[in-house]
mmCIF file of C-alpha atoms in Angstrom:
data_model
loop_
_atom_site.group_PDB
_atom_site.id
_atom_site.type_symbol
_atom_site.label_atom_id
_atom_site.label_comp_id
_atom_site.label_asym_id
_atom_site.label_seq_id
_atom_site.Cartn_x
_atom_site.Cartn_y
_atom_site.Cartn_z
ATOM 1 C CA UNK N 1 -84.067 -21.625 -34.117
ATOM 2 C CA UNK N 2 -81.160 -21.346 -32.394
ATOM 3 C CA UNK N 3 -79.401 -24.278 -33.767
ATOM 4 C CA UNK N 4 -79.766 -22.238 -37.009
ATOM 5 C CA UNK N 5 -78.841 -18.289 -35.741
ATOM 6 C CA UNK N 6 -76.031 -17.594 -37.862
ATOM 7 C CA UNK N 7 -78.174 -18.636 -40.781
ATOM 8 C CA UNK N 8 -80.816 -15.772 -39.620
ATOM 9 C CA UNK N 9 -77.887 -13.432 -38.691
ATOM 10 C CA UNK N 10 -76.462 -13.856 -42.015
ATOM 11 C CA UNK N 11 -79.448 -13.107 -43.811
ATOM 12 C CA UNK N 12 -80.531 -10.000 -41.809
ATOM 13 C CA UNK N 13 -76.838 -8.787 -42.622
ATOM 14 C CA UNK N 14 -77.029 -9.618 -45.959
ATOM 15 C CA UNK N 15 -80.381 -7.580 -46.901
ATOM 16 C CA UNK N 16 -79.667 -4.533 -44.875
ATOM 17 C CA UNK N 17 -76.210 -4.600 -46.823
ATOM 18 C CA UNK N 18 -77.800 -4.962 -50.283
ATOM 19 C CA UNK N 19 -80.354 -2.338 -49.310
ATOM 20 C CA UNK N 20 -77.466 0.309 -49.574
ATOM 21 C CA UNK N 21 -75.065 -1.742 -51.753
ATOM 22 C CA UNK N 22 -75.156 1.004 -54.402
ATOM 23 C CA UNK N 23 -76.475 4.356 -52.828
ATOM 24 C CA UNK N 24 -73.594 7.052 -52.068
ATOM 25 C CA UNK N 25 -74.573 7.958 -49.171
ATOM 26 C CA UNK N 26 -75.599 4.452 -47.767
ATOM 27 C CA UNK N 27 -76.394 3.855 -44.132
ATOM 28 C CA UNK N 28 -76.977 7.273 -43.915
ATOM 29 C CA UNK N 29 -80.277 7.401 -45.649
ATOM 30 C CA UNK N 30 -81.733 5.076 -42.192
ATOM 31 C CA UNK N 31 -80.769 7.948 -40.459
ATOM 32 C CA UNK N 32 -81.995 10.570 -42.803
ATOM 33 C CA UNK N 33 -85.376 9.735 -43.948
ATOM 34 C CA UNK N 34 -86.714 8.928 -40.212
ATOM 35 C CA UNK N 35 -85.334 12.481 -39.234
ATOM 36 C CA UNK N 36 -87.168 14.233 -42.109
ATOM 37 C CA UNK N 37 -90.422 12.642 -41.225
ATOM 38 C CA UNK N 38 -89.979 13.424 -37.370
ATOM 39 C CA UNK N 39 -88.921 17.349 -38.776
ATOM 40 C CA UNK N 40 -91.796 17.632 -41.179
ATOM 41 C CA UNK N 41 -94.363 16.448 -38.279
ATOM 42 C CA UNK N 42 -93.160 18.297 -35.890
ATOM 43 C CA UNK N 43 -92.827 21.479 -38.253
ATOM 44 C CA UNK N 44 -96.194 20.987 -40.170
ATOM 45 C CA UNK N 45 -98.330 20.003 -37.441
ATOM 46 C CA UNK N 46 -97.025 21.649 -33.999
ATOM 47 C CA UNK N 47 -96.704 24.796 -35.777
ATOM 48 C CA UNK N 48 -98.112 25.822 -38.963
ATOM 49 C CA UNK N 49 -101.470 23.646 -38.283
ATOM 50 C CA UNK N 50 -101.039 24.249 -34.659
ATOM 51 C CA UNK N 51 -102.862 21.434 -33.892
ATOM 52 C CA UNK N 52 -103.541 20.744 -30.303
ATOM 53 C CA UNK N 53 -104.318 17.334 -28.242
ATOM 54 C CA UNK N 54 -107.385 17.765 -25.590
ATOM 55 C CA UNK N 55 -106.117 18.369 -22.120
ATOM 56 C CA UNK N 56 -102.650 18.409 -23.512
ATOM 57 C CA UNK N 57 -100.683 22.082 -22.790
ATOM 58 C CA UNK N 58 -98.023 21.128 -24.968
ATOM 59 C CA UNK N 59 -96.722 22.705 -28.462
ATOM 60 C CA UNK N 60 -95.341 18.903 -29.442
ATOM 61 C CA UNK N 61 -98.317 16.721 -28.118
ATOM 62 C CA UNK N 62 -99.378 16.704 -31.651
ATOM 63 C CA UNK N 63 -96.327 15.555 -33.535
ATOM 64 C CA UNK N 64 -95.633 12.966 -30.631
ATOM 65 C CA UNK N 65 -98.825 11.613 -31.009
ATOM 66 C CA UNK N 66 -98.394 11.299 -34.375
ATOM 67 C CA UNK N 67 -94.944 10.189 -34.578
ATOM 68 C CA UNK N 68 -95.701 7.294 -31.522
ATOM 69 C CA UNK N 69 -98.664 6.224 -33.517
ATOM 70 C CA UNK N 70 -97.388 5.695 -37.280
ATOM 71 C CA UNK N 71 -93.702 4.648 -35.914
ATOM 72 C CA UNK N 72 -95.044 1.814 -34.275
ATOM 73 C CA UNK N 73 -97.785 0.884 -36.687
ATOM 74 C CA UNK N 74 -95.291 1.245 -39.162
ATOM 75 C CA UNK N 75 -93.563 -1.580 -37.446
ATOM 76 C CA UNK N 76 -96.567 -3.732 -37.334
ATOM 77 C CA UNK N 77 -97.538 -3.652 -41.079
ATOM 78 C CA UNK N 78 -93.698 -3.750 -42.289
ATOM 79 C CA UNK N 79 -93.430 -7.234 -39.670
ATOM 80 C CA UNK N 80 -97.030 -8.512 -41.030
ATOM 81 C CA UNK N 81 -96.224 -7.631 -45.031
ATOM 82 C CA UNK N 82 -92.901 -9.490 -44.657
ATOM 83 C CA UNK N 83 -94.082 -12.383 -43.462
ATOM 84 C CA UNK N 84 -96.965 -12.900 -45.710
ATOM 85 C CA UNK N 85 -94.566 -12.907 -48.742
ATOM 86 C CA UNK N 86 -91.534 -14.956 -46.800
ATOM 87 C CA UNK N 87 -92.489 -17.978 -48.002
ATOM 88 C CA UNK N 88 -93.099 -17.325 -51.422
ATOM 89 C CA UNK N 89 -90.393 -15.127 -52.255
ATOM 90 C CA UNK N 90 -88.152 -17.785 -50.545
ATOM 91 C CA UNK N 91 -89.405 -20.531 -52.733
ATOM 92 C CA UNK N 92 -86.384 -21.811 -54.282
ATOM 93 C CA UNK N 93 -84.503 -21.687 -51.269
ATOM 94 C CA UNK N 94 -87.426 -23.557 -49.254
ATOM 95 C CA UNK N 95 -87.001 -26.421 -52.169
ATOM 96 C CA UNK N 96 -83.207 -27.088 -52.213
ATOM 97 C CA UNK N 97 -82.231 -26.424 -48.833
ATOM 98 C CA UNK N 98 -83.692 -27.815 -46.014
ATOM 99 C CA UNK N 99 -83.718 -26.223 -42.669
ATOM 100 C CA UNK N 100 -86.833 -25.102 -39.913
ATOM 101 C CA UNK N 101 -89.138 -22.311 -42.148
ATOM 102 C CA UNK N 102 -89.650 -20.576 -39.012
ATOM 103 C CA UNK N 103 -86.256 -19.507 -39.946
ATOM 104 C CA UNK N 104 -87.674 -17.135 -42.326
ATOM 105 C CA UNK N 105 -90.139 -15.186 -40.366
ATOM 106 C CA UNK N 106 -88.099 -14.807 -37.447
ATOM 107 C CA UNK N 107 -85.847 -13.254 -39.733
ATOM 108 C CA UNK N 108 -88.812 -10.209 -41.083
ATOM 109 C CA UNK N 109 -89.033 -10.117 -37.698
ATOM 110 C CA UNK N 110 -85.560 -9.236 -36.848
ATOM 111 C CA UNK N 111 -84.890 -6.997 -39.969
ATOM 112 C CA UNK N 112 -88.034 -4.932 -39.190
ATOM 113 C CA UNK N 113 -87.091 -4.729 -35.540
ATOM 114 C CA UNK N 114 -83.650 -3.313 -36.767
ATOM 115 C CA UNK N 115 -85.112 -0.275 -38.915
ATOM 116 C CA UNK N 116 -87.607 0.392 -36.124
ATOM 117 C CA UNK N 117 -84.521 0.200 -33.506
ATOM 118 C CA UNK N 118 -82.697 3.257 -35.599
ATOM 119 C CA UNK N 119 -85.865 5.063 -36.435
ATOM 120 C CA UNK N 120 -87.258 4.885 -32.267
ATOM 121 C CA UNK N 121 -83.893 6.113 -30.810
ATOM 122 C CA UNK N 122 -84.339 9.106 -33.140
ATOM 123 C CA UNK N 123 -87.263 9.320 -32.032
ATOM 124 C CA UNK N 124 -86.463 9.111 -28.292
ATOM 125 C CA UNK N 125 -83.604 11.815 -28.849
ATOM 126 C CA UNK N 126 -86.333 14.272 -29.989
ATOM 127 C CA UNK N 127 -88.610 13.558 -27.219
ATOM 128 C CA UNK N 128 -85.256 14.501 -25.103
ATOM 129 C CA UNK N 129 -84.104 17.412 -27.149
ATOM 130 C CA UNK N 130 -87.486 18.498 -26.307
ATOM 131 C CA UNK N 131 -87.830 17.770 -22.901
ATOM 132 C CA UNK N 132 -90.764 15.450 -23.725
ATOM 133 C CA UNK N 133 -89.158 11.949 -22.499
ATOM 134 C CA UNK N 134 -91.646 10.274 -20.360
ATOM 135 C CA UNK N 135 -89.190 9.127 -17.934
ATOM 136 C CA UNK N 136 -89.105 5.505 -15.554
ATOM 137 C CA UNK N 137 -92.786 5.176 -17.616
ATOM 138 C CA UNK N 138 -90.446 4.642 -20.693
ATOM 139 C CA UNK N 139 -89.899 1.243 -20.040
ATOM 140 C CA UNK N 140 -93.749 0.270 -20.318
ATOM 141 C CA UNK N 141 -92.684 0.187 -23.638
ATOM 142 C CA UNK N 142 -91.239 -2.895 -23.990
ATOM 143 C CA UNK N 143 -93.794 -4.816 -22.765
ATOM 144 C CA UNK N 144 -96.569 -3.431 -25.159
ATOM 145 C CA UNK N 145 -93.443 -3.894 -28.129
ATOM 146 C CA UNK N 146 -93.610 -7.780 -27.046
ATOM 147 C CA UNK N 147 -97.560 -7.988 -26.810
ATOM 148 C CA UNK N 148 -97.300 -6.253 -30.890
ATOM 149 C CA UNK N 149 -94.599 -8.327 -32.016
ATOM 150 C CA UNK N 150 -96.272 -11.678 -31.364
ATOM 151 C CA UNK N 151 -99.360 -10.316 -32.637
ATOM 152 C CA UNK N 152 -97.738 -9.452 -35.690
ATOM 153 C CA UNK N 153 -95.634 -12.680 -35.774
ATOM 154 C CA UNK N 154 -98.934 -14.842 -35.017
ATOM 155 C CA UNK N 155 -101.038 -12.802 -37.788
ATOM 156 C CA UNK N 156 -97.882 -12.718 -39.954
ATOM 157 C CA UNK N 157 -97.297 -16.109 -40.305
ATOM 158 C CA UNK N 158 -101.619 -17.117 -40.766
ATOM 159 C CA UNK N 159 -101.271 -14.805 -44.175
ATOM 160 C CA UNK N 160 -98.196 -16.726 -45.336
ATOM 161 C CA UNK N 161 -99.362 -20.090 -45.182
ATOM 162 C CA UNK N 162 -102.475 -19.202 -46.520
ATOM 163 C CA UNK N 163 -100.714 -16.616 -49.333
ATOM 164 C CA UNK N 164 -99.132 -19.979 -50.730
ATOM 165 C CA UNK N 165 -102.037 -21.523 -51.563
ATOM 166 C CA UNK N 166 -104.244 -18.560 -52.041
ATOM 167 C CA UNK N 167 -102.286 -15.709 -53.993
ATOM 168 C CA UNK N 168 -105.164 -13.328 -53.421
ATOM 169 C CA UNK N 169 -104.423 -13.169 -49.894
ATOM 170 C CA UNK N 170 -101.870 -10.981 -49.836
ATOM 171 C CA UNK N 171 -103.570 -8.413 -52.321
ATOM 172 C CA UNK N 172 -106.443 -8.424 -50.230
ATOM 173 C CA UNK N 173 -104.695 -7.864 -47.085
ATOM 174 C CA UNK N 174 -102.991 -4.696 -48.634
ATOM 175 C CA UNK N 175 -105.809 -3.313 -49.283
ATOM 176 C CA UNK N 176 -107.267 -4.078 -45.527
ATOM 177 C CA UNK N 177 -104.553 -2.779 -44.370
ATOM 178 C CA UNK N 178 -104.886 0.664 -45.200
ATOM 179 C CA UNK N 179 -108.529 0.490 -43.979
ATOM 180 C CA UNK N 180 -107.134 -0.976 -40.844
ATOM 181 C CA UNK N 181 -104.916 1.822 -40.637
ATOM 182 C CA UNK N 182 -107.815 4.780 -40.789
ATOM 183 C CA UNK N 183 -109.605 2.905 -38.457
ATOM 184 C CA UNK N 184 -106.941 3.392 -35.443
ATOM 185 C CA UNK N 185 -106.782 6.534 -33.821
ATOM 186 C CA UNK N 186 -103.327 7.155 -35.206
ATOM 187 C CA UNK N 187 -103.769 10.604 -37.180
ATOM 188 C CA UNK N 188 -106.725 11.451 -35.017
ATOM 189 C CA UNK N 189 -107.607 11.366 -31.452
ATOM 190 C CA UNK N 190 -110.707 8.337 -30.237
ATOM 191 C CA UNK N 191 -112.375 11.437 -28.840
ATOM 192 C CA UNK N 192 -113.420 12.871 -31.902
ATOM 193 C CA UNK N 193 -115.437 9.814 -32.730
ATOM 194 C CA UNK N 194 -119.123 9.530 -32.552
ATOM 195 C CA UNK N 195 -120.258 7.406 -29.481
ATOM 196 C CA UNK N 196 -121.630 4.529 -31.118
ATOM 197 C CA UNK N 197 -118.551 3.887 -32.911
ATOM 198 C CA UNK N 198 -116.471 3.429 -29.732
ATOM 199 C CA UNK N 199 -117.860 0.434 -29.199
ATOM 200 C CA UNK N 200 -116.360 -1.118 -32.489
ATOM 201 C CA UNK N 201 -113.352 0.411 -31.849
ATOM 202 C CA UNK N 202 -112.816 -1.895 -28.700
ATOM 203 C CA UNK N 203 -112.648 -5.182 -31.157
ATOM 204 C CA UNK N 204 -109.403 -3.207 -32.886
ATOM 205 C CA UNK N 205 -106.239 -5.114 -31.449
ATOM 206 C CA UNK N 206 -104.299 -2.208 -32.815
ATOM 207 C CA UNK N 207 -106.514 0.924 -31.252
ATOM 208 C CA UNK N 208 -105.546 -0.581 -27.725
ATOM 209 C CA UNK N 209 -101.805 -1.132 -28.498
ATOM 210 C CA UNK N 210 -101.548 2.662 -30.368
ATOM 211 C CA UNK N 211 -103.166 3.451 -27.015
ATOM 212 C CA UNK N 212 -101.163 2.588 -24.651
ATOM 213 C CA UNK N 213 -97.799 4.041 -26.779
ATOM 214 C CA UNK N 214 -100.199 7.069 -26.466
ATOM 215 C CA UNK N 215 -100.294 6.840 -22.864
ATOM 216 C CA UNK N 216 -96.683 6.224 -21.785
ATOM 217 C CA UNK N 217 -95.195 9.053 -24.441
ATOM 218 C CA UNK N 218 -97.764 11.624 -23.839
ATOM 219 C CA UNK N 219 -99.090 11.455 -20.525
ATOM 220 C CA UNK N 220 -96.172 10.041 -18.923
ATOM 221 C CA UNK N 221 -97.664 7.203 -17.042
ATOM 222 C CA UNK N 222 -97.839 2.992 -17.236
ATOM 223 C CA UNK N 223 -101.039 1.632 -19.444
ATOM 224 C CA UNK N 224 -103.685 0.028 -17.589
ATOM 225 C CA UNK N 225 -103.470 -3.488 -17.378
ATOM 226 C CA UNK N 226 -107.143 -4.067 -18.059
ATOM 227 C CA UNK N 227 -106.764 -2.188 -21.202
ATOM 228 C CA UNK N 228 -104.733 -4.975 -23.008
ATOM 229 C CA UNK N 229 -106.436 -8.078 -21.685
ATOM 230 C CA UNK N 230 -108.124 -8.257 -24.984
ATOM 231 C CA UNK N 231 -105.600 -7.858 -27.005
ATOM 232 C CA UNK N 232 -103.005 -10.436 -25.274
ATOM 233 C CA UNK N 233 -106.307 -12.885 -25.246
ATOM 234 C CA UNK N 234 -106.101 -12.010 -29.418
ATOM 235 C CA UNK N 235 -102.876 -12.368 -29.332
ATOM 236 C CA UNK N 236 -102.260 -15.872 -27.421
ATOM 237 C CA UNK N 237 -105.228 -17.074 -30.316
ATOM 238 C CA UNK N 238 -103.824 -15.989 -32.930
ATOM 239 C CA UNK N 239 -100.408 -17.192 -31.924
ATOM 240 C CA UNK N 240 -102.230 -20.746 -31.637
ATOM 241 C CA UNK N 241 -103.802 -20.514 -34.818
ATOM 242 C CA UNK N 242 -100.652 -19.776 -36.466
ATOM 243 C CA UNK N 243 -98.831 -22.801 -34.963
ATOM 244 C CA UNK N 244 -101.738 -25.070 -35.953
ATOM 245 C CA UNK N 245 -101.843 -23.917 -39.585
ATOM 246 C CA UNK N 246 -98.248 -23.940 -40.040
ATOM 247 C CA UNK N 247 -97.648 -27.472 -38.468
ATOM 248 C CA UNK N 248 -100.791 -28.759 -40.577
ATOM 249 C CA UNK N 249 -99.673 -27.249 -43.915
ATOM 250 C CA UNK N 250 -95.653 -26.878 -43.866
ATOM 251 C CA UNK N 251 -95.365 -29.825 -45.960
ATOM 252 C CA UNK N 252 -97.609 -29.104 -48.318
ATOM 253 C CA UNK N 253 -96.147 -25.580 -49.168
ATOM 254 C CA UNK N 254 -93.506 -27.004 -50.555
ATOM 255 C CA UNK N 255 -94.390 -28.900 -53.265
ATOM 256 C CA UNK N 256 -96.981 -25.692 -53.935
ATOM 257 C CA UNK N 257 -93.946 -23.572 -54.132
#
């Protein structure tokens, strides 16, 4: 990989460039359409729906639970759609030029990571401007950020190899997706759930990471440990499986492609 970085560098330059190539205002627009979703939260939801979080005394809890929650799932299913389609929608380039294909996802990774990178910090300025920002417990955020990003990598990269050979994959994934997405406390606090669907909540990967964002931006205080031992277990497998199935099958998605 890093024999290769200024062939990733290049490429993350190049899309982001030819994202904006012709729009007027260019750049701009990754500034403006995270700052009208933060506005329209915040707006709808703090105040006309006056929504309110249990136990939380605060006007914003709402629209920073909300906003922590479909930010950083946001980043998760933009990392995870990416990669399932890298391969394929690199075909031609896998055929006449040959170089590591790990290349390729490394490089979702890195343009997702930028968009989320301008969308958080506006983010993080509100929670300022607000006088919301969680403080030292901020930096728990990073490590939960790592813990998603392989898990998105690892789950990421499963889809693509098997998208190649199977085109339905990635249709059916879509669709999952959006299911996954209603079943993660993300819109709606875990407490409002029946009892005896907590349980199957716990085997979501994504209810425990949303969770712990949860914690550190709203309460102000570092995630249990114990609460992501499952999900860094999932994550470590999943990494594995990834590694196996690309190793096994690399070869053979070329001459698919």
């Amino acid at each position: 990989m890093w024999k290769y970085r200024e062939f990733i560098i290049g490429s993350v330059k190049r899309e982001f460039q030819a994202r904006y190539r012709n729009s007027i205002l260019g750049m701009a627009w990754t500034v403006l359409n995270p700052l009208s979703m933060i506005v329209v939260y915040t707006v709808i939801f703090s105040h006309v729906m006056k929504n309110k979080l249990a136990g939380i005394e605060n006007e914003f809890g709402y629209s920073i639970y909300l906003c922590a929650g479909v930010l950083t799932w946001g980043l998760f299913s933009e990392i995870v759609n990416r990669i399932q389609d890298v391969f394929i929608n690199n075909g031609n380039l896998i055929k006449k030029v040959n170089f590591p294909k790990l290349c390729l996802p490394i490089t979702s990774i890195m343009i997702s990571l930028l968009n989320f990178g301008i969308i958080f910090t506006l983010f993080t300025l509100f929670l300022v401007a607000t006088g919301n920002f969680p403080g030292v417990s901020y930096l728990w955020l990073f490590p939960v950020l790592v813990i998603q990003i392989f898990f998105s990598l690892g789950l990421g990269v499963v889809l693509g190899v098997l998208n190649v050979f199977f085109r339905d994959v990635g249709q059916f994934f879509g669709i999952f997706l959006q299911l996954w997405f209603w079943a993660t406390p993300i819109v709606y606090p875990e407490s409002i759930l029946p009892e005896w669907v907590k349980p199957v909540m716990g085997l979501n990967p994504m209810a425990d990471l949303i969770a712990a964002y949860h914690i550190i931006l709203i309460e102000h205080t570092a995630p249990g440990l114990e609460s992501l031992v499952y999900v860094i277990v999932l994550t470590i497998l999943v990494c594995a499986l990834a590694v196996r199935i690309f190793k096994k099958h690399s070869a053979d998605m070329v001459d698919e492609l």
